[in-house]
Coordinates of C-alpha atoms and ligand atoms in Angstrom, one line a residue:
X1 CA 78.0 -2.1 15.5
X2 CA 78.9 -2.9 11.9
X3 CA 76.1 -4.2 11.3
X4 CA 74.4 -0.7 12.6
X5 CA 75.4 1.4 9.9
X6 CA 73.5 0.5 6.9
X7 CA 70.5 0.4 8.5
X8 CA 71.1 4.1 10.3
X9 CA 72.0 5.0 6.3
X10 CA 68.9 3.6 4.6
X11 CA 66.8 5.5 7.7
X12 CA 68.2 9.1 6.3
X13 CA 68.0 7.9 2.5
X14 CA 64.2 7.1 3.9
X15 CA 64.1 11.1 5.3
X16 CA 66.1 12.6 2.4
X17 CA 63.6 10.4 -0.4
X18 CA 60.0 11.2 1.5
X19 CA 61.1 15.1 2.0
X20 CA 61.7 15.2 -1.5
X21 CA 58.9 13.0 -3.0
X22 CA 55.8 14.5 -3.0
X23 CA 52.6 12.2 -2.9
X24 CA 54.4 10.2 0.2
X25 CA 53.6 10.6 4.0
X26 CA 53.6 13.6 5.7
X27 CA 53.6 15.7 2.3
X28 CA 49.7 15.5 3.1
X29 CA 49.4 17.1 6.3
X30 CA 47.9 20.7 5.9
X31 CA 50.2 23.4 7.4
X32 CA 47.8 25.2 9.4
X33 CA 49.9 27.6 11.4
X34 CA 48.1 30.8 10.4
X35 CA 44.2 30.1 10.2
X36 CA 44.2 31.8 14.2
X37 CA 45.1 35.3 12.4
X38 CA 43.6 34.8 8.6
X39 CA 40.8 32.2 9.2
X40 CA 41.1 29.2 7.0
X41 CA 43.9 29.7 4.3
X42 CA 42.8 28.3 0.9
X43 CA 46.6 27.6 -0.2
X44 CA 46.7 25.0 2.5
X45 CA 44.3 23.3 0.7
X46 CA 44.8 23.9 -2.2
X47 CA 46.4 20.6 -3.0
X48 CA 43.6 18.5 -2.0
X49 CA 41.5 20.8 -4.4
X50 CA 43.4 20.1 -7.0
X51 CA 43.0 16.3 -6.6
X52 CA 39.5 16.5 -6.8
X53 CA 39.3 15.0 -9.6
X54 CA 40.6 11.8 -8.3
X55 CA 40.0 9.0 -5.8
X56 CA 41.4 10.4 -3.0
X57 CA 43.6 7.4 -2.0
X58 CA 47.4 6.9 -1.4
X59 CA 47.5 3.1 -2.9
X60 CA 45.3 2.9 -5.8
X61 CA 44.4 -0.4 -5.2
X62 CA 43.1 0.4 -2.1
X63 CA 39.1 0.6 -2.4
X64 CA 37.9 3.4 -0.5
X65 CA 35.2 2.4 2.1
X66 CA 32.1 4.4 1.8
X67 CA 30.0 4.2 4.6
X68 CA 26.2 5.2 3.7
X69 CA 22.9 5.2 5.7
X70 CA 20.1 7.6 5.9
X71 CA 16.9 9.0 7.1
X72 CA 13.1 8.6 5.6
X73 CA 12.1 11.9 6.0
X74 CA 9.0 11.9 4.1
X75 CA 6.1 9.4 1.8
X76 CA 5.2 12.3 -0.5
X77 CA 3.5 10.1 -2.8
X78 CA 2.6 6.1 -4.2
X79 CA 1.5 6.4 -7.6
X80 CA 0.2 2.7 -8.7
X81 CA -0.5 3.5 -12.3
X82 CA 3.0 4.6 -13.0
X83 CA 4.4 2.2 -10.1
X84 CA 6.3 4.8 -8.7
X85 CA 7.1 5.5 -5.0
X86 CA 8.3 9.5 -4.3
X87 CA 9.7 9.8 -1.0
X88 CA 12.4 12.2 0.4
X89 CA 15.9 11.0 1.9
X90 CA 18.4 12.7 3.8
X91 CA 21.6 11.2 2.5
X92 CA 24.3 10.7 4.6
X93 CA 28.1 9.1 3.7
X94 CA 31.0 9.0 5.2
X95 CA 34.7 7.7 3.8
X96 CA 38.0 9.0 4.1
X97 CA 40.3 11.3 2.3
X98 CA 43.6 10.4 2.8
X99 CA 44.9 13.8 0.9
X100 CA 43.5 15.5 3.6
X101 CA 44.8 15.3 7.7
X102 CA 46.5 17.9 10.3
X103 CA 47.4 18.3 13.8
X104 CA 44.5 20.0 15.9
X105 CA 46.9 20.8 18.3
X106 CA 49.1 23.1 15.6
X107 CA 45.8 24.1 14.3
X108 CA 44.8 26.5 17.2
X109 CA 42.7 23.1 18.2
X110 CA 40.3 22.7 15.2
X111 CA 39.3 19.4 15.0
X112 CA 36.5 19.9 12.1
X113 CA 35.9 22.0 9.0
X114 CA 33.0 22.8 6.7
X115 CA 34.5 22.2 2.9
X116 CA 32.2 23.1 -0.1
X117 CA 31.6 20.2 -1.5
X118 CA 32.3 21.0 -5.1
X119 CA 35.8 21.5 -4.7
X120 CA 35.8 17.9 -3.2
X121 CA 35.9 14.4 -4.7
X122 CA 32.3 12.3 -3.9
X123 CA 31.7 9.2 -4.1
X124 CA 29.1 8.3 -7.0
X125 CA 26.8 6.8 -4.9
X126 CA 23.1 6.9 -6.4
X127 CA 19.7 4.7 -5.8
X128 CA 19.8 2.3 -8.4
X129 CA 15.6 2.6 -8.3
X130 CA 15.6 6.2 -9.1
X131 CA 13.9 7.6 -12.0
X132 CA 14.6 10.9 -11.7
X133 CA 17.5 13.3 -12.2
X134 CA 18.9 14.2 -8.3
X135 CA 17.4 16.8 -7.1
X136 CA 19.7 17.6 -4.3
X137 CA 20.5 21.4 -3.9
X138 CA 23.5 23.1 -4.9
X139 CA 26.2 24.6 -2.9
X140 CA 26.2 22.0 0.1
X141 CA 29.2 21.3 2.4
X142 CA 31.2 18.6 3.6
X143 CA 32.5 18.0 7.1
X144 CA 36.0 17.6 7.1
X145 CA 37.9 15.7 10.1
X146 CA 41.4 16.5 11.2
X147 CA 42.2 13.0 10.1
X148 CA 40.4 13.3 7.0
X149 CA 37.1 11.8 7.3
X150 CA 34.7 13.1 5.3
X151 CA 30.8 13.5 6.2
X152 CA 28.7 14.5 3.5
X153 CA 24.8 14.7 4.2
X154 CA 22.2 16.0 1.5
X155 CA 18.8 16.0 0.7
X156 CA 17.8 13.8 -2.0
X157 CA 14.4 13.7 -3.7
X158 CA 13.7 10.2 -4.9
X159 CA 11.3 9.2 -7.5
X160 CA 11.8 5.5 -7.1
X161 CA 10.3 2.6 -8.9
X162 CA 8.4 -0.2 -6.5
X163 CA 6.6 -2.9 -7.6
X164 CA 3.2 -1.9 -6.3
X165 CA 0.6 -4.6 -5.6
X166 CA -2.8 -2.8 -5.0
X167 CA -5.0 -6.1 -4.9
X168 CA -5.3 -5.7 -0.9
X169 CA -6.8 -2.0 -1.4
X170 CA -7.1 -0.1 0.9
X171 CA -5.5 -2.8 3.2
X172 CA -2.3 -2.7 1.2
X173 CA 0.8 -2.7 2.3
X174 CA 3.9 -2.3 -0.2
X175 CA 7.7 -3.0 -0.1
X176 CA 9.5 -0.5 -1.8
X177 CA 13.7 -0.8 -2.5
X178 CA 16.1 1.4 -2.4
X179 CA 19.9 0.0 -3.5
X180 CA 22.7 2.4 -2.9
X181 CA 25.4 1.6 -5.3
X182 CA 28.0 3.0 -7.0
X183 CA 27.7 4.1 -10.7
X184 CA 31.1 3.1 -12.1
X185 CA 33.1 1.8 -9.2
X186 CA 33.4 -1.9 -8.6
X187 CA 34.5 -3.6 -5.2
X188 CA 38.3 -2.6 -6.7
X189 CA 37.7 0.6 -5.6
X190 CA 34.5 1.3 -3.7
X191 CA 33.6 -0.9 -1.0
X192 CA 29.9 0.2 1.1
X193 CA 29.4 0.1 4.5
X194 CA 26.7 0.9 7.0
X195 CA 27.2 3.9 9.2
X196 CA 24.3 2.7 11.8
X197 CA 22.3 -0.2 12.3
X198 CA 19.1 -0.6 10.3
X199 CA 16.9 -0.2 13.6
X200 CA 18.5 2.7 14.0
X201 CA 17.5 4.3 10.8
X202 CA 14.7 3.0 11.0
X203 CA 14.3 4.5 14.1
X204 CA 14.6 7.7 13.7
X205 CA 12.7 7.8 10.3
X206 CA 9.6 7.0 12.2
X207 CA 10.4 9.8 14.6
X208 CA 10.9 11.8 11.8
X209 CA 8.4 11.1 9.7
X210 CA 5.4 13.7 11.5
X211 CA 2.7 13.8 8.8
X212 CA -0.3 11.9 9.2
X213 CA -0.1 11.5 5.7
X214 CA -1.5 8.5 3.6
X215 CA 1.1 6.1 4.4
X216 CA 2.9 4.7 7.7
X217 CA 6.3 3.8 8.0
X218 CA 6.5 -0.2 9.1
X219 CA 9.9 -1.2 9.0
X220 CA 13.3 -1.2 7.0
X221 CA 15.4 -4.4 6.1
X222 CA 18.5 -4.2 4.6
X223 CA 20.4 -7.0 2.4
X224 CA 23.7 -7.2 1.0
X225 CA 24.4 -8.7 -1.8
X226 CA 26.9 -8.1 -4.7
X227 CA 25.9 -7.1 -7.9
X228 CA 27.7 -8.7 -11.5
X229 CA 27.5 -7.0 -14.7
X230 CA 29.2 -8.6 -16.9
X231 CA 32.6 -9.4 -15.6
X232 CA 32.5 -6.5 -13.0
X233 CA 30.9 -7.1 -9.5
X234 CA 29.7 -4.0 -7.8
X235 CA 29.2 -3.7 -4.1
X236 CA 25.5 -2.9 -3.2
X237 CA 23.1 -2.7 -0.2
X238 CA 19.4 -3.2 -0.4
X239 CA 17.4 -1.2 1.7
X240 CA 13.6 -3.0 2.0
X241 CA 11.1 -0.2 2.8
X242 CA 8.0 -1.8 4.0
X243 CA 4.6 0.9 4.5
X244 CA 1.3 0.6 5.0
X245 CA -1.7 2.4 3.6
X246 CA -4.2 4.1 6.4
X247 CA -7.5 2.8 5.3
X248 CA -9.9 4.7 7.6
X249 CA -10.6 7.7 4.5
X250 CA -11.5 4.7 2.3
X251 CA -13.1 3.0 5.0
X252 CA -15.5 5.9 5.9
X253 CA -16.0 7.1 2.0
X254 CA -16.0 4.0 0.3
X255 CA -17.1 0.8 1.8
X256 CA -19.6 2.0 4.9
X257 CA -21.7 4.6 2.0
X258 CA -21.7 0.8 0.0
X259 CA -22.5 -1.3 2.3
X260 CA -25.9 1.1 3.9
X261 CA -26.8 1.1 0.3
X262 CA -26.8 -2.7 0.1
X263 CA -28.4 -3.2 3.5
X264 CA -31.3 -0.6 2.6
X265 CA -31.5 -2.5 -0.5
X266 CA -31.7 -6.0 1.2
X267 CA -34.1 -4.3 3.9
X268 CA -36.4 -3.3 0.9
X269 CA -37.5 -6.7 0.5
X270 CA -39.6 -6.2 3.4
X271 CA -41.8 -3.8 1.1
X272 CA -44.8 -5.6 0.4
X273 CA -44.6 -7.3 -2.9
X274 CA -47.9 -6.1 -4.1
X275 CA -46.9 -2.5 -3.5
X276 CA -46.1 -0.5 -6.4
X277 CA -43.1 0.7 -4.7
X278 CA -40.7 -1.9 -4.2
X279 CA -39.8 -1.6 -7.5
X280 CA -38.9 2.2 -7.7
X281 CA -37.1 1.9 -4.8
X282 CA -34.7 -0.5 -6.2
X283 CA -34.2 1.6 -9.2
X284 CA -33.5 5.0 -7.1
X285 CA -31.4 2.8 -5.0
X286 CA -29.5 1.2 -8.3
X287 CA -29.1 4.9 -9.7
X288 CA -27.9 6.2 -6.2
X289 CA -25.1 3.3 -6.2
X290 CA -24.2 4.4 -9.8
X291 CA -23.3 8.0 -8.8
X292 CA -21.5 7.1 -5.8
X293 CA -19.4 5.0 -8.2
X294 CA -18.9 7.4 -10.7
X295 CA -18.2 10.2 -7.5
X296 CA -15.8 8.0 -5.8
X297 CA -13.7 6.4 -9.0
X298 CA -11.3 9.0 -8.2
X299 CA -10.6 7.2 -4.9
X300 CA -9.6 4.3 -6.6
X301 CA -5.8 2.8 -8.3
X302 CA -6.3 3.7 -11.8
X303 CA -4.7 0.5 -12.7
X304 CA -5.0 -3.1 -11.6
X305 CA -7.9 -4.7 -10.3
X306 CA -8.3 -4.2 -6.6
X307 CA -10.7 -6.6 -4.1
X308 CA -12.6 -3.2 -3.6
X309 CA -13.7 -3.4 -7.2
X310 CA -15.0 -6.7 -7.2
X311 CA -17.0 -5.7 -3.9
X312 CA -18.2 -3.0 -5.7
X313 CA -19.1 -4.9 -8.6
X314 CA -20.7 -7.6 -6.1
X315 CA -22.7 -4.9 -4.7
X316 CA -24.0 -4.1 -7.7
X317 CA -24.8 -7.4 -9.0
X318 CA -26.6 -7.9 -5.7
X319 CA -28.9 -4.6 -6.3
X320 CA -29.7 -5.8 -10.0
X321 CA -30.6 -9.5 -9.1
X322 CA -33.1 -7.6 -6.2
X323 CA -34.8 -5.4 -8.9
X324 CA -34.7 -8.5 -11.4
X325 CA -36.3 -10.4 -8.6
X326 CA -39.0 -7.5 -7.7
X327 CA -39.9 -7.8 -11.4
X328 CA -40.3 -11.6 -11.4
X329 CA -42.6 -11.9 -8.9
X330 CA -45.1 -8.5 -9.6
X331 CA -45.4 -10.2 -13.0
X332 CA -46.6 -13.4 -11.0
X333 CA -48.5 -11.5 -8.7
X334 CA -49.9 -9.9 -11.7
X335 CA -50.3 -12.6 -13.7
X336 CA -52.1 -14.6 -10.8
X337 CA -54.4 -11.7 -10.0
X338 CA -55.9 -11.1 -13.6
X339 CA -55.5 -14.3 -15.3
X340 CA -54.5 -17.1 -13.4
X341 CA -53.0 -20.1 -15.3
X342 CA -53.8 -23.9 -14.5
X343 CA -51.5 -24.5 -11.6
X344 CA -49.7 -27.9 -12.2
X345 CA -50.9 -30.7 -9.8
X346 CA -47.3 -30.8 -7.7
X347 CA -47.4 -27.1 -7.3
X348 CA -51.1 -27.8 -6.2
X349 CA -50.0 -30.1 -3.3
X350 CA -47.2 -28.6 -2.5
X351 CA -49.1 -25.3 -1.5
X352 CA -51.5 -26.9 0.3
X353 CA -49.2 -29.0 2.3
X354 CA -47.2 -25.8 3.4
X355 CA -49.6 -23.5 4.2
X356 CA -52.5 -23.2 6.5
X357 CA -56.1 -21.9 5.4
X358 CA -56.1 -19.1 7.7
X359 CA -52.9 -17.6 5.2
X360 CA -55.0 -18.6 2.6
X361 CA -57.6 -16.4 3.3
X362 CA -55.5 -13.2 4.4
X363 CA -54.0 -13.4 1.6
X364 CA -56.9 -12.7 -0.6
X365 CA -56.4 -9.6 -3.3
X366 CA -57.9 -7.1 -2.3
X367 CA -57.3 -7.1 1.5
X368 CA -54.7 -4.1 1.6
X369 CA -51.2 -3.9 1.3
X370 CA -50.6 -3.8 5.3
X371 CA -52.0 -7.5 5.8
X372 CA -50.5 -8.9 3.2
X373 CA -47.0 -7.4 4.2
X374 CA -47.5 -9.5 7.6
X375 CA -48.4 -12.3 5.9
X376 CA -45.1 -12.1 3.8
X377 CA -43.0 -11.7 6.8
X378 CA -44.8 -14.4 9.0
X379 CA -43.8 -16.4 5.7
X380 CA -40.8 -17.5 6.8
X381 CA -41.6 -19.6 10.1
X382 CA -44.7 -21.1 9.1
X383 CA -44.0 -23.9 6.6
X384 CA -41.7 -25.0 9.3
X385 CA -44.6 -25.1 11.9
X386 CA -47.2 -26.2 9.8
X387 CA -45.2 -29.2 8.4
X388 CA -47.4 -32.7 8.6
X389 CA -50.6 -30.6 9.2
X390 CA -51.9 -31.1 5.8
X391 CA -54.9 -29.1 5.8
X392 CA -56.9 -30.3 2.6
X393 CA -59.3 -27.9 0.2
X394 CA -62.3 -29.4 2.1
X395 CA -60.6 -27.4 5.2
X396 CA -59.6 -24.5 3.7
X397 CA -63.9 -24.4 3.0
X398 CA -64.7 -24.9 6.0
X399 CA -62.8 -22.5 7.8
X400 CA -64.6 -19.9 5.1
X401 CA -62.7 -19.7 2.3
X402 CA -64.1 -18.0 -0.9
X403 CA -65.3 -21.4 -2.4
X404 CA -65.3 -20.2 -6.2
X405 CA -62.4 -22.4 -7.9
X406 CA -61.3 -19.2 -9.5
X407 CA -60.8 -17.0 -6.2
X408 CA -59.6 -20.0 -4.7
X409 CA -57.1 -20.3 -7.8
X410 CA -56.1 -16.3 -7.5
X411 CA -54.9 -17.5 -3.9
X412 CA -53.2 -20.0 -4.5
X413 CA -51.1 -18.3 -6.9
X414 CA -50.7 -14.9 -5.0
X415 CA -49.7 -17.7 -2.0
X416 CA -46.9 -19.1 -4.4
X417 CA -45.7 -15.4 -5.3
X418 CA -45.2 -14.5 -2.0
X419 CA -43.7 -18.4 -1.2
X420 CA -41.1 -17.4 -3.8
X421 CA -40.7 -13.8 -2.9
X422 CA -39.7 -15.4 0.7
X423 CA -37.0 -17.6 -0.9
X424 CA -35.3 -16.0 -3.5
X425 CA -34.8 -13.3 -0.3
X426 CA -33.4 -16.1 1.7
X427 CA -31.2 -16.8 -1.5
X428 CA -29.7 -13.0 -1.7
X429 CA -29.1 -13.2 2.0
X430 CA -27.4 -16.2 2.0
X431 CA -25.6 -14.8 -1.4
X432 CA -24.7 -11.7 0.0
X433 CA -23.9 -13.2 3.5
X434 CA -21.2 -15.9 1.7
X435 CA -19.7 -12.6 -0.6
X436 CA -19.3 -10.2 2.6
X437 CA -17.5 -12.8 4.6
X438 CA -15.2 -14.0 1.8
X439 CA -14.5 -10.3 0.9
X440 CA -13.3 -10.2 4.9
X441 CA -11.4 -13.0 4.7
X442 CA -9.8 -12.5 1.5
X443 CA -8.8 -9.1 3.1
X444 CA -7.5 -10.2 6.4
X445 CA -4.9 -12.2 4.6
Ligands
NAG1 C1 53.9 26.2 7.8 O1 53.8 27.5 7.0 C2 54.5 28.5 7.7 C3 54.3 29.8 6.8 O2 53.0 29.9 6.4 C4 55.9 28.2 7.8 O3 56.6 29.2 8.5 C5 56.0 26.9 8.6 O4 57.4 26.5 8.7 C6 55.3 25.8 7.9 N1 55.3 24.5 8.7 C7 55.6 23.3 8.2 C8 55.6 22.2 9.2 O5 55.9 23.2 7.0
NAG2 C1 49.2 -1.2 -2.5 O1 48.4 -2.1 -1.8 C2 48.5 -3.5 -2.3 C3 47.6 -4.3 -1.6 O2 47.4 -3.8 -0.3 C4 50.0 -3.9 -2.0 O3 50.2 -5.2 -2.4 C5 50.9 -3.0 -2.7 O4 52.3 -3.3 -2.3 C6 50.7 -1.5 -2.3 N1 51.5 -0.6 -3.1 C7 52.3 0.3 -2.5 C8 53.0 1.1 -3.5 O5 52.3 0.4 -1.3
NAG3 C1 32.5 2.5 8.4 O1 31.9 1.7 9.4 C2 32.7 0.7 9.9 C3 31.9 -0.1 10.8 O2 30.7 0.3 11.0 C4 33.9 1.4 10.6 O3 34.8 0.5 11.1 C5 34.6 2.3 9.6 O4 35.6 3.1 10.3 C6 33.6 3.3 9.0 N1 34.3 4.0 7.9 C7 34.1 5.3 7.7 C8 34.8 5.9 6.6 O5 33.2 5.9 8.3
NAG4 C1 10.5 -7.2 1.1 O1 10.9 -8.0 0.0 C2 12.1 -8.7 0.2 C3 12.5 -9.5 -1.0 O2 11.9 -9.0 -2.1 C4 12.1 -9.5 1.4 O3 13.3 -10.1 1.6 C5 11.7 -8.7 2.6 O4 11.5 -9.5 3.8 C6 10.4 -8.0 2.3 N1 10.1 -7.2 3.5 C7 8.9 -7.2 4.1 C8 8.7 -6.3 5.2 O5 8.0 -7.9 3.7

């Protein structure tokens, strides 16, 4: 029993000290025993109002736990030239002010209250990737729980940098950041947390996010780590936004209008050779490619070099080498048909061993366009057929051949044209076929 009474005197120095302290235990607790007559009395509060100023914590060396997550609500916009990536949040944190608690049960059973948030202390919590000023409204509220936890949600704006890669176009997809961090607090006094799991957020972002828009939501990873500047260490989270681009509007207004233009353009080797309108076609089609170009640069990252341009430039290439190659041989169908040079011995041999006299003949100047066009497309098989047939110059008289050495020259030439014609045609195929599937490959990676 002796040993009873200084503890039972410390207990009412402990009363007598904390009634008359203030900052201490129970001096917190809001007296709520009128808000049933007079709705919420601001004098109650006032004393949490007027520590707005600080870090609402008993201990000071405390950090206060901030717990953040949020919602995607929107992709408003990817801008590759500027790098930027303008998307709308909704904001939610959480943390706890201990200036603030009461007893629902005295409190006519409020458990929660609405508190503008101005006369409140927030946390400084900002995206670290933002380049713009916050745009979040004024005059929003904070939930305020009978044991003082604090719920603050708001609408943020954010214009955030993101390394944009736009090589894949339109097959791109990007993976954007956002770090939450606090602006002056380090891990002494603000600590983050996570309110819900990632899946979740990104869960209900996807739900969220309704418009069909350019871009699709993929996924959201998160990361921890801690930041040092200098000698202070901040506490961060990463959040890794990854989207994709829908290609189908570049799809249907970019690459099918290309690629018709290019197969009408390889199909337009099947023009006959000695027509005078293989050429003019090439050019229309040239100067149609040029103004879909010009019509659809708008479509395209201003910056950067995407695989789309070097298709486009490929396609391009590929119409120019056609015309250059519809030039080549009318001058050598030309050239054969007025004044036909010496033909070199090999190129002699060569002719004769890979085609027949019947060709010969058919393809004599003067015939008409339509039988020479067969000729030209029969072209392709018959040196393979006619291989170790060998018909000589003897033959090709025999079988009635024009036997002047000059018509039989003409021939021979115009028969070399249209040998070449045939495999600078398989040469663009076989160019355009190797281009086409690289392009694809190249983009399914
Ligand atoms: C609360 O305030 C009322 C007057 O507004 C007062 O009568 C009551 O004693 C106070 N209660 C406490 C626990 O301080
Ligand atoms: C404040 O908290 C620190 C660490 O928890 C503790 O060492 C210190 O005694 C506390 N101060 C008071 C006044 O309670
Ligand atoms: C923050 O989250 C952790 C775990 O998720 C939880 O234990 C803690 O109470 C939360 N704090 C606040 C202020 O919401
Ligand atoms: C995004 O980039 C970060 C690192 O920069 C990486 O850890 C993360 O896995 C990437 N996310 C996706 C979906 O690629």
């Amino acid at each position: 029993m002796e040993g009873g009474w200084p503890a039972g005197g410390g207990f009412l120095l402990y009363l007598t000290v904390s009634l008359l302290l203030p900052g201490k235990g129970d001096t917190f607790t809001i007296n709520c025993s009128g808000f049933d007559q007079h709705g919420v009395d601001p004098a109650a509060f006032q004393s949490v109002f007027d520590r707005k100023a600080f870090r609402p914590v008993v201990n000071n060396s405390i950090p206060t736990r901030v717990n953040i997550s949020f919602t995607l609500s929107a992709i408003l916009e990817v801008n590759a030239q500027l790098q930027l990536l303008t998307s709308f949040l909704w904001m939610n944190l959480m943390w706890d002010n201990a200036f603030i608690s009461w007893n629902p049960e005295e409190c006519v059973s409020i458990d929660q209250l609405t508190v503008s948030a101005e006369n409140l202390w927030l946390p400084d919590v900002f995206i670290v990737e933002s380049m713009d000023v916050d745009g979040a409204p004024p005059g929003l509220t904070a939930i305020v729980s009978s044991e003082g936890r604090m719920k603050y949600d708001r609408p943020v704006r954010v214009t955030s940098i993101c390394n944009l890669d736009i090589f894949y176009f339109p097959f791109d997809q990007q993976n954007c950041t956002f770090t939450f961090s606090s602006f002056l607090h380090t891990v002494d006094s603000i600590l983050l947390g996570m309110d819900k799991e990632v899946w979740e957020i990104t869960d209900t972002s996807r739900n969220l996010i309704q418009t069909q828009g350019e871009w699709e939501l993929l996924g959201i990873n998160k990361a921890t780590p801690k930041m040092w500047v200098g000698s202070n260490l901040y506490d961060q989270i990463m959040f890794y936004v990854a989207i994709r681009r829908r290609p189908s509007l570049y799809i249907i207004n970019l690459l099918v209008p290309s690629g018709f233009l290019v197969a009408i353009d390889a199909l337009s080797f099947y023009l006959p050779a000695e027509s005078e309108n293989r050429a003019p076609f090439k050019i229309t089609l040239l100067l149609g490619y040029n103004v879909f170009l010009l019509m659809m640069n708008d479509l395209l990252p201003a910056t950067g070099t995407p695989l789309i341009s070097v298709y486009f430039a490929l396609c391009l290439s590929l119409m120019v080498i056609s015309l250059l190659e519809t030039i080549f041989i009318t001058h050598l169908l030309h050239m054969a048909t007025t004044q036909p040079p010496p033909m070199p011995w090999w190129l002699h041999s060569l002719l004769l061993n890979c085609t027949s006299p019947w060709k010969c003949c058919s393809a004599a100047p003067g015939k008409g366009n339509k039988g020479l066009g067969l000729t030209h497309l029969h072209g392709v098989k018959e040196p393979v057929e006619l291989v170790g047939k060998m018909p000589g110059p003897r033959e090709a008289e025999l079988n009635g051949c024009p036997g002047s050495p000059r018509t039989h020259l003409v021939n021979l030439w115009v028969q070399f044209s249209h040998m070449m014609d045939t495999l600078l045609f398989r040469l663009y195929l076989l160019f355009m076929a190797t281009f086409i599937i690289t392009v694809i490959v190249l983009w399914n990676t």
